């Protein structure tokens, strides 16, 4: 269901260690270039993928059609581009006017009232096309959850005693390298801490047996996260991770955070 991992968010850098100097234009360029993305974005970016729910923890999917897919400016919430996935195939494609500047954006997938709204926090401003790949989740695939799917997520967590609190939020984390491959042995730290943070196991489940990510899925879930600002840090051998600040949504929502190591 989480195979292969939101609100507003912003990368938060420690300038003493990151080399970021406080100038927004320079900072954005440094963030974008972490994984070799172009510093100057093209005039138009394109995002394509499918909208779907995970059918199990091993990555089987159930298509969800007619889902609104939008790209929104992180701070203001202004819709930069929006479309609806196909009523039969669940495919979607949307062009994002960038004008040569990498927008600091979040991705939002919504079909109310039957599905939770998913907000995807990118780890840096958007300077490249996003092409979804349901084999291993990456930005561009619109994963959404309904009440039944969310109940399975919470029912599988640890000892199964973590019931969803509708006044709090749920965050899934997708830890990836620069080409989208899951990174193992990464530990996440959230401030404030959620009720519990659990990692997806090698068999796909969320069973509380791990204290870091593994290399098949590279995913983790924060159960009953405090709504509002949350600071995210990641550590793992062989990679550098920039800290992030995200805004956790409460209620019928799922926030997804892309954590990219370089």
PDB file of C-alpha atoms in Angstrom:
ATOM      1  CA  UNK A   1       0.000   0.000   0.000  1.00  0.00           C
ATOM      2  CA  UNK A   2       2.942   2.283   0.611  1.00  0.00           C
ATOM      3  CA  UNK A   3       5.112   0.537  -1.882  1.00  0.00           C
ATOM      4  CA  UNK A   4       7.697   1.686  -3.971  1.00  0.00           C
ATOM      5  CA  UNK A   5       5.753   7.398  -0.367  1.00  0.00           C
ATOM      6  CA  UNK A   6       1.844  17.106   2.615  1.00  0.00           C
ATOM      7  CA  UNK A   7      -0.438  21.541   3.643  1.00  0.00           C
ATOM      8  CA  UNK A   8       2.600  23.489   2.653  1.00  0.00           C
ATOM      9  CA  UNK A   9       6.320  22.951   3.072  1.00  0.00           C
ATOM     10  CA  UNK A  10       9.716  24.458   2.612  1.00  0.00           C
ATOM     11  CA  UNK A  11      13.265  23.247   2.688  1.00  0.00           C
ATOM     12  CA  UNK A  12      14.960  24.565   5.790  1.00  0.00           C
ATOM     13  CA  UNK A  13      18.728  24.799   5.614  1.00  0.00           C
ATOM     14  CA  UNK A  14      21.383  25.225   8.248  1.00  0.00           C
ATOM     15  CA  UNK A  15      23.468  27.808   6.421  1.00  0.00           C
ATOM     16  CA  UNK A  16      26.571  26.955   8.425  1.00  0.00           C
ATOM     17  CA  UNK A  17      26.673  23.462   6.943  1.00  0.00           C
ATOM     18  CA  UNK A  18      24.812  23.734   3.647  1.00  0.00           C
ATOM     19  CA  UNK A  19      26.630  26.665   2.110  1.00  0.00           C
ATOM     20  CA  UNK A  20      23.329  28.466   1.543  1.00  0.00           C
ATOM     21  CA  UNK A  21      23.755  32.196   1.982  1.00  0.00           C
ATOM     22  CA  UNK A  22      20.259  33.453   2.675  1.00  0.00           C
ATOM     23  CA  UNK A  23      19.653  34.953  -0.770  1.00  0.00           C
ATOM     24  CA  UNK A  24      16.466  33.307  -2.075  1.00  0.00           C
ATOM     25  CA  UNK A  25      17.517  33.111  -5.735  1.00  0.00           C
ATOM     26  CA  UNK A  26      20.915  31.640  -4.867  1.00  0.00           C
ATOM     27  CA  UNK A  27      19.374  29.282  -2.331  1.00  0.00           C
ATOM     28  CA  UNK A  28      16.843  27.961  -4.854  1.00  0.00           C
ATOM     29  CA  UNK A  29      19.604  27.387  -7.406  1.00  0.00           C
ATOM     30  CA  UNK A  30      21.650  25.405  -4.895  1.00  0.00           C
ATOM     31  CA  UNK A  31      18.623  23.331  -3.873  1.00  0.00           C
ATOM     32  CA  UNK A  32      17.644  22.560  -7.442  1.00  0.00           C
ATOM     33  CA  UNK A  33      21.175  21.577  -8.439  1.00  0.00           C
ATOM     34  CA  UNK A  34      21.600  18.985  -5.672  1.00  0.00           C
ATOM     35  CA  UNK A  35      20.794  16.107  -8.027  1.00  0.00           C
ATOM     36  CA  UNK A  36      21.946  17.680 -11.261  1.00  0.00           C
ATOM     37  CA  UNK A  37      18.607  19.227 -12.152  1.00  0.00           C
ATOM     38  CA  UNK A  38      18.846  22.323 -14.354  1.00  0.00           C
ATOM     39  CA  UNK A  39      19.330  25.516 -12.366  1.00  0.00           C
ATOM     40  CA  UNK A  40      17.232  27.423 -14.905  1.00  0.00           C
ATOM     41  CA  UNK A  41      13.919  25.679 -15.431  1.00  0.00           C
ATOM     42  CA  UNK A  42      12.396  25.479 -18.915  1.00  0.00           C
ATOM     43  CA  UNK A  43       9.483  27.727 -19.820  1.00  0.00           C
ATOM     44  CA  UNK A  44       7.032  24.861 -19.315  1.00  0.00           C
ATOM     45  CA  UNK A  45       7.263  21.756 -17.152  1.00  0.00           C
ATOM     46  CA  UNK A  46       5.111  18.665 -17.593  1.00  0.00           C
ATOM     47  CA  UNK A  47       3.832  16.228 -14.973  1.00  0.00           C
ATOM     48  CA  UNK A  48       2.351  12.892 -16.040  1.00  0.00           C
ATOM     49  CA  UNK A  49       1.258   9.766 -14.235  1.00  0.00           C
ATOM     50  CA  UNK A  50      -1.699   7.768 -12.962  1.00  0.00           C
ATOM     51  CA  UNK A  51      -3.994   8.268 -10.000  1.00  0.00           C
ATOM     52  CA  UNK A  52      -4.474   5.160  -7.881  1.00  0.00           C
ATOM     53  CA  UNK A  53      -4.754   3.553  -4.462  1.00  0.00           C
ATOM     54  CA  UNK A  54      -2.369   0.883  -3.245  1.00  0.00           C
ATOM     55  CA  UNK A  55      -4.095  -2.483  -3.091  1.00  0.00           C
ATOM     56  CA  UNK A  56      -1.563  -3.963  -0.677  1.00  0.00           C
ATOM     57  CA  UNK A  57       1.791  -3.241   0.933  1.00  0.00           C
ATOM     58  CA  UNK A  58       3.687  -4.920  -1.905  1.00  0.00           C
ATOM     59  CA  UNK A  59       2.702  -2.310  -4.469  1.00  0.00           C
ATOM     60  CA  UNK A  60      -0.407  -3.682  -6.167  1.00  0.00           C
ATOM     61  CA  UNK A  61      -2.539  -0.763  -7.304  1.00  0.00           C
ATOM     62  CA  UNK A  62      -6.218  -0.040  -7.863  1.00  0.00           C
ATOM     63  CA  UNK A  63      -6.845   2.725 -10.374  1.00  0.00           C
ATOM     64  CA  UNK A  64      -8.758   5.749  -9.117  1.00  0.00           C
ATOM     65  CA  UNK A  65     -10.259   7.709 -11.979  1.00  0.00           C
ATOM     66  CA  UNK A  66     -11.443  11.322 -12.268  1.00  0.00           C
ATOM     67  CA  UNK A  67      -9.068  12.569  -9.570  1.00  0.00           C
ATOM     68  CA  UNK A  68      -8.123  16.243  -9.621  1.00  0.00           C
ATOM     69  CA  UNK A  69      -4.341  16.642  -9.928  1.00  0.00           C
ATOM     70  CA  UNK A  70      -2.906  20.079  -9.254  1.00  0.00           C
ATOM     71  CA  UNK A  71       0.426  21.828  -8.803  1.00  0.00           C
ATOM     72  CA  UNK A  72       0.227  24.615  -6.257  1.00  0.00           C
ATOM     73  CA  UNK A  73       2.574  27.328  -5.079  1.00  0.00           C
ATOM     74  CA  UNK A  74       3.837  26.239  -1.684  1.00  0.00           C
ATOM     75  CA  UNK A  75       3.263  29.390   0.346  1.00  0.00           C
ATOM     76  CA  UNK A  76       0.211  31.028  -1.217  1.00  0.00           C
ATOM     77  CA  UNK A  77      -1.577  27.870  -2.384  1.00  0.00           C
ATOM     78  CA  UNK A  78      -2.078  29.437  -5.810  1.00  0.00           C
ATOM     79  CA  UNK A  79      -2.905  26.777  -8.402  1.00  0.00           C
ATOM     80  CA  UNK A  80      -0.178  26.808 -11.058  1.00  0.00           C
ATOM     81  CA  UNK A  81      -1.716  24.010 -13.118  1.00  0.00           C
ATOM     82  CA  UNK A  82      -4.602  21.586 -12.746  1.00  0.00           C
ATOM     83  CA  UNK A  83      -6.246  18.717 -14.590  1.00  0.00           C
ATOM     84  CA  UNK A  84      -8.376  15.640 -13.903  1.00  0.00           C
ATOM     85  CA  UNK A  85      -7.262  12.075 -14.484  1.00  0.00           C
ATOM     86  CA  UNK A  86      -8.984  10.133 -17.242  1.00  0.00           C
ATOM     87  CA  UNK A  87     -12.340   8.591 -16.341  1.00  0.00           C
ATOM     88  CA  UNK A  88     -11.247   5.204 -17.742  1.00  0.00           C
ATOM     89  CA  UNK A  89      -7.451   4.878 -17.630  1.00  0.00           C
ATOM     90  CA  UNK A  90      -6.690   7.204 -14.665  1.00  0.00           C
ATOM     91  CA  UNK A  91      -3.870   8.738 -16.722  1.00  0.00           C
ATOM     92  CA  UNK A  92      -3.246  12.441 -16.489  1.00  0.00           C
ATOM     93  CA  UNK A  93      -0.881  15.007 -17.946  1.00  0.00           C
ATOM     94  CA  UNK A  94      -0.590  18.664 -17.024  1.00  0.00           C
ATOM     95  CA  UNK A  95       1.706  21.452 -18.220  1.00  0.00           C
ATOM     96  CA  UNK A  96       3.112  23.793 -15.587  1.00  0.00           C
ATOM     97  CA  UNK A  97       4.047  27.322 -16.693  1.00  0.00           C
ATOM     98  CA  UNK A  98       7.470  27.911 -15.137  1.00  0.00           C
ATOM     99  CA  UNK A  99       8.781  30.795 -17.195  1.00  0.00           C
ATOM    100  CA  UNK A 100      12.365  29.755 -16.596  1.00  0.00           C
ATOM    101  CA  UNK A 101      12.009  29.775 -12.798  1.00  0.00           C
ATOM    102  CA  UNK A 102      11.758  26.599 -10.710  1.00  0.00           C
ATOM    103  CA  UNK A 103       8.511  26.948  -8.721  1.00  0.00           C
ATOM    104  CA  UNK A 104       8.482  26.022  -5.046  1.00  0.00           C
ATOM    105  CA  UNK A 105       5.454  23.790  -5.350  1.00  0.00           C
ATOM    106  CA  UNK A 106       3.428  20.991  -3.800  1.00  0.00           C
ATOM    107  CA  UNK A 107       1.394  18.384  -5.688  1.00  0.00           C
ATOM    108  CA  UNK A 108      -2.212  17.843  -4.622  1.00  0.00           C
ATOM    109  CA  UNK A 109      -4.511  14.951  -5.571  1.00  0.00           C
ATOM    110  CA  UNK A 110      -8.165  15.124  -4.569  1.00  0.00           C
ATOM    111  CA  UNK A 111     -11.509  13.457  -5.196  1.00  0.00           C
ATOM    112  CA  UNK A 112     -13.914  14.318  -2.437  1.00  0.00           C
ATOM    113  CA  UNK A 113     -15.801  13.086  -0.538  1.00  0.00           C
ATOM    114  CA  UNK A 114     -14.792   9.457  -1.042  1.00  0.00           C
ATOM    115  CA  UNK A 115     -10.990   9.848  -1.062  1.00  0.00           C
ATOM    116  CA  UNK A 116      -8.573  11.514   1.294  1.00  0.00           C
ATOM    117  CA  UNK A 117      -6.683  14.457  -0.197  1.00  0.00           C
ATOM    118  CA  UNK A 118      -3.001  13.716  -0.798  1.00  0.00           C
ATOM    119  CA  UNK A 119      -0.410  16.495  -0.715  1.00  0.00           C
ATOM    120  CA  UNK A 120       3.097  15.673  -1.905  1.00  0.00           C
ATOM    121  CA  UNK A 121       5.980  17.772  -0.567  1.00  0.00           C
ATOM    122  CA  UNK A 122       8.885  17.888  -2.977  1.00  0.00           C
ATOM    123  CA  UNK A 123      12.367  18.142  -1.502  1.00  0.00           C
ATOM    124  CA  UNK A 124      13.335  21.159  -3.632  1.00  0.00           C
ATOM    125  CA  UNK A 125      11.929  23.597  -6.198  1.00  0.00           C
ATOM    126  CA  UNK A 126      10.594  21.958  -9.344  1.00  0.00           C
ATOM    127  CA  UNK A 127      12.961  22.313 -12.310  1.00  0.00           C
ATOM    128  CA  UNK A 128      12.310  19.147 -14.312  1.00  0.00           C
ATOM    129  CA  UNK A 129       9.443  17.159 -15.758  1.00  0.00           C
ATOM    130  CA  UNK A 130       7.871  14.567 -13.454  1.00  0.00           C
ATOM    131  CA  UNK A 131       6.988  11.198 -14.955  1.00  0.00           C
ATOM    132  CA  UNK A 132       5.220   8.725 -12.699  1.00  0.00           C
ATOM    133  CA  UNK A 133       6.334   5.108 -12.398  1.00  0.00           C
ATOM    134  CA  UNK A 134       4.084   2.800 -10.401  1.00  0.00           C
ATOM    135  CA  UNK A 135       6.809   0.136 -10.152  1.00  0.00           C
ATOM    136  CA  UNK A 136       8.633   2.254  -7.567  1.00  0.00           C
ATOM    137  CA  UNK A 137       6.693   5.298  -6.399  1.00  0.00           C
ATOM    138  CA  UNK A 138       8.047   8.663  -7.440  1.00  0.00           C
ATOM    139  CA  UNK A 139       6.613  12.159  -7.924  1.00  0.00           C
ATOM    140  CA  UNK A 140       4.085  12.188 -10.728  1.00  0.00           C
ATOM    141  CA  UNK A 141       2.153   9.190  -9.488  1.00  0.00           C
ATOM    142  CA  UNK A 142      -0.963  10.313  -7.686  1.00  0.00           C
ATOM    143  CA  UNK A 143      -1.461   7.931  -4.786  1.00  0.00           C
ATOM    144  CA  UNK A 144      -4.687   8.471  -2.899  1.00  0.00           C
ATOM    145  CA  UNK A 145      -6.299   6.702   0.047  1.00  0.00           C
ATOM    146  CA  UNK A 146      -9.872   6.051   1.065  1.00  0.00           C
ATOM    147  CA  UNK A 147     -11.209   5.202   4.505  1.00  0.00           C
ATOM    148  CA  UNK A 148     -10.704   1.466   4.006  1.00  0.00           C
ATOM    149  CA  UNK A 149      -7.112   1.874   2.830  1.00  0.00           C
ATOM    150  CA  UNK A 150      -6.304   4.186   5.716  1.00  0.00           C
ATOM    151  CA  UNK A 151      -7.773   1.701   8.178  1.00  0.00           C
ATOM    152  CA  UNK A 152      -5.432  -0.956   6.788  1.00  0.00           C
ATOM    153  CA  UNK A 153      -2.448   1.386   7.185  1.00  0.00           C
ATOM    154  CA  UNK A 154      -3.252   2.058  10.822  1.00  0.00           C
ATOM    155  CA  UNK A 155      -4.271  -1.523  11.529  1.00  0.00           C
ATOM    156  CA  UNK A 156      -0.906  -2.772  10.332  1.00  0.00           C
ATOM    157  CA  UNK A 157       1.178  -0.309  12.339  1.00  0.00           C
ATOM    158  CA  UNK A 158       3.352  -1.926  14.985  1.00  0.00           C
ATOM    159  CA  UNK A 159       1.184  -3.811  17.458  1.00  0.00           C
ATOM    160  CA  UNK A 160      -2.017  -2.588  15.812  1.00  0.00           C
ATOM    161  CA  UNK A 161      -2.933  -0.297  18.711  1.00  0.00           C
ATOM    162  CA  UNK A 162      -2.521   2.965  16.808  1.00  0.00           C
ATOM    163  CA  UNK A 163      -6.006   4.064  15.796  1.00  0.00           C
ATOM    164  CA  UNK A 164      -6.242   7.086  13.529  1.00  0.00           C
ATOM    165  CA  UNK A 165      -7.013  10.337  15.322  1.00  0.00           C
ATOM    166  CA  UNK A 166      -9.031  12.535  12.929  1.00  0.00           C
ATOM    167  CA  UNK A 167      -7.661  15.650  14.658  1.00  0.00           C
ATOM    168  CA  UNK A 168      -4.132  14.668  13.703  1.00  0.00           C
ATOM    169  CA  UNK A 169      -2.326  13.821  10.468  1.00  0.00           C
ATOM    170  CA  UNK A 170      -0.609  10.957   8.662  1.00  0.00           C
ATOM    171  CA  UNK A 171       2.673  11.319   6.772  1.00  0.00           C
ATOM    172  CA  UNK A 172       4.329   8.826   4.465  1.00  0.00           C
ATOM    173  CA  UNK A 173       7.981   9.328   3.610  1.00  0.00           C
ATOM    174  CA  UNK A 174       9.661   8.197   0.411  1.00  0.00           C
ATOM    175  CA  UNK A 175      13.449   8.175   0.690  1.00  0.00           C
ATOM    176  CA  UNK A 176      15.093   8.195  -2.755  1.00  0.00           C
ATOM    177  CA  UNK A 177      18.433   8.849  -4.401  1.00  0.00           C
ATOM    178  CA  UNK A 178      18.834  11.260  -7.297  1.00  0.00           C
ATOM    179  CA  UNK A 179      17.494   8.796  -9.874  1.00  0.00           C
ATOM    180  CA  UNK A 180      14.541   7.647  -7.747  1.00  0.00           C
ATOM    181  CA  UNK A 181      15.929   4.418  -6.251  1.00  0.00           C
ATOM    182  CA  UNK A 182      14.934   3.740  -2.603  1.00  0.00           C
ATOM    183  CA  UNK A 183      17.779   4.290  -0.110  1.00  0.00           C
ATOM    184  CA  UNK A 184      18.260   1.790   2.744  1.00  0.00           C
ATOM    185  CA  UNK A 185      19.467   2.445   6.319  1.00  0.00           C
ATOM    186  CA  UNK A 186      18.087   5.983   6.587  1.00  0.00           C
ATOM    187  CA  UNK A 187      16.706   7.168   9.923  1.00  0.00           C
ATOM    188  CA  UNK A 188      14.125   9.967  10.063  1.00  0.00           C
ATOM    189  CA  UNK A 189      13.641  12.385  12.955  1.00  0.00           C
ATOM    190  CA  UNK A 190      10.481  14.499  13.251  1.00  0.00           C
ATOM    191  CA  UNK A 191       9.975  17.506  15.501  1.00  0.00           C
ATOM    192  CA  UNK A 192       7.422  17.465  17.055  1.00  0.00           C
ATOM    193  CA  UNK A 193       7.362  13.696  17.173  1.00  0.00           C
ATOM    194  CA  UNK A 194       4.262  11.835  15.937  1.00  0.00           C
ATOM    195  CA  UNK A 195       2.557   9.200  18.047  1.00  0.00           C
ATOM    196  CA  UNK A 196       4.874   6.676  16.392  1.00  0.00           C
ATOM    197  CA  UNK A 197       7.118   6.512  13.318  1.00  0.00           C
ATOM    198  CA  UNK A 198       7.403   3.113  11.644  1.00  0.00           C
ATOM    199  CA  UNK A 199       9.413   1.910   8.644  1.00  0.00           C
ATOM    200  CA  UNK A 200       8.257  -0.374   5.858  1.00  0.00           C
ATOM    201  CA  UNK A 201       9.883  -3.797   6.099  1.00  0.00           C
ATOM    202  CA  UNK A 202      11.472  -5.882   3.357  1.00  0.00           C
ATOM    203  CA  UNK A 203       8.207  -7.831   3.052  1.00  0.00           C
ATOM    204  CA  UNK A 204       6.244  -4.626   2.553  1.00  0.00           C
ATOM    205  CA  UNK A 205       4.478  -4.442   5.905  1.00  0.00           C
ATOM    206  CA  UNK A 206       4.651  -1.795   8.622  1.00  0.00           C
ATOM    207  CA  UNK A 207       5.382  -4.054  11.569  1.00  0.00           C
ATOM    208  CA  UNK A 208       7.658  -2.076  13.857  1.00  0.00           C
ATOM    209  CA  UNK A 209      10.649  -4.374  13.351  1.00  0.00           C
ATOM    210  CA  UNK A 210      12.880  -1.731  11.720  1.00  0.00           C
ATOM    211  CA  UNK A 211      14.550   1.437  12.977  1.00  0.00           C
ATOM    212  CA  UNK A 212      15.491   2.647   9.484  1.00  0.00           C
ATOM    213  CA  UNK A 213      14.519   2.293   5.826  1.00  0.00           C
ATOM    214  CA  UNK A 214      15.219  -0.751   3.687  1.00  0.00           C
ATOM    215  CA  UNK A 215      16.156  -0.804   0.022  1.00  0.00           C
ATOM    216  CA  UNK A 216      13.063  -2.282  -1.632  1.00  0.00           C
ATOM    217  CA  UNK A 217      10.553   0.388  -0.632  1.00  0.00           C
ATOM    218  CA  UNK A 218      12.532   3.052   1.244  1.00  0.00           C
ATOM    219  CA  UNK A 219       9.359   4.163   3.020  1.00  0.00           C
ATOM    220  CA  UNK A 220       8.194   5.143   6.496  1.00  0.00           C
ATOM    221  CA  UNK A 221       4.907   6.276   8.055  1.00  0.00           C
ATOM    222  CA  UNK A 222       4.264   8.792  10.833  1.00  0.00           C
ATOM    223  CA  UNK A 223       1.050   7.867  12.634  1.00  0.00           C
ATOM    224  CA  UNK A 224      -1.051  10.616  14.247  1.00  0.00           C
ATOM    225  CA  UNK A 225       1.387  13.413  13.497  1.00  0.00           C
ATOM    226  CA  UNK A 226       0.764  16.778  15.110  1.00  0.00           C
ATOM    227  CA  UNK A 227      -0.988  19.137  12.668  1.00  0.00           C
ATOM    228  CA  UNK A 228       0.954  22.216  11.655  1.00  0.00           C
ATOM    229  CA  UNK A 229       4.674  22.737  11.223  1.00  0.00           C
ATOM    230  CA  UNK A 230       6.907  19.665  11.448  1.00  0.00           C
ATOM    231  CA  UNK A 231      10.689  19.646  10.991  1.00  0.00           C
ATOM    232  CA  UNK A 232      12.119  16.595   9.204  1.00  0.00           C
ATOM    233  CA  UNK A 233      15.743  15.442   9.276  1.00  0.00           C
ATOM    234  CA  UNK A 234      17.244  12.315   7.704  1.00  0.00           C
ATOM    235  CA  UNK A 235      20.582  10.594   8.275  1.00  0.00           C
ATOM    236  CA  UNK A 236      22.085   7.620   6.460  1.00  0.00           C
ATOM    237  CA  UNK A 237      25.494   6.319   5.400  1.00  0.00           C
ATOM    238  CA  UNK A 238      26.871   7.561   2.083  1.00  0.00           C
ATOM    239  CA  UNK A 239      24.270  10.300   1.506  1.00  0.00           C
ATOM    240  CA  UNK A 240      23.593  13.880   2.483  1.00  0.00           C
ATOM    241  CA  UNK A 241      20.006  14.945   3.195  1.00  0.00           C
ATOM    242  CA  UNK A 242      18.758  18.506   3.466  1.00  0.00           C
ATOM    243  CA  UNK A 243      16.393  19.165   6.389  1.00  0.00           C
ATOM    244  CA  UNK A 244      12.815  20.045   5.506  1.00  0.00           C
ATOM    245  CA  UNK A 245       9.906  21.842   7.118  1.00  0.00           C
ATOM    246  CA  UNK A 246       6.423  20.635   6.171  1.00  0.00           C
ATOM    247  CA  UNK A 247       2.939  21.568   7.307  1.00  0.00           C
ATOM    248  CA  UNK A 248       0.962  18.516   8.372  1.00  0.00           C
ATOM    249  CA  UNK A 249      -2.709  18.360   7.394  1.00  0.00           C
ATOM    250  CA  UNK A 250      -5.272  16.968   9.839  1.00  0.00           C
ATOM    251  CA  UNK A 251      -8.426  15.017   9.079  1.00  0.00           C
ATOM    252  CA  UNK A 252      -9.136  13.202   5.810  1.00  0.00           C
ATOM    253  CA  UNK A 253      -5.713  13.709   4.312  1.00  0.00           C
ATOM    254  CA  UNK A 254      -2.432  11.945   3.633  1.00  0.00           C
ATOM    255  CA  UNK A 255       0.757  13.974   3.416  1.00  0.00           C
ATOM    256  CA  UNK A 256       3.653  12.494   1.431  1.00  0.00           C
ATOM    257  CA  UNK A 257       7.206  13.765   1.776  1.00  0.00           C
ATOM    258  CA  UNK A 258       9.953  13.109  -0.759  1.00  0.00           C
ATOM    259  CA  UNK A 259      13.322  12.836   1.017  1.00  0.00           C
ATOM    260  CA  UNK A 260      16.128  12.790  -1.549  1.00  0.00           C
ATOM    261  CA  UNK A 261      19.731  11.908  -0.723  1.00  0.00           C
ATOM    262  CA  UNK A 262      22.656  13.115  -2.815  1.00  0.00           C
TER     263      UNK A 262
END
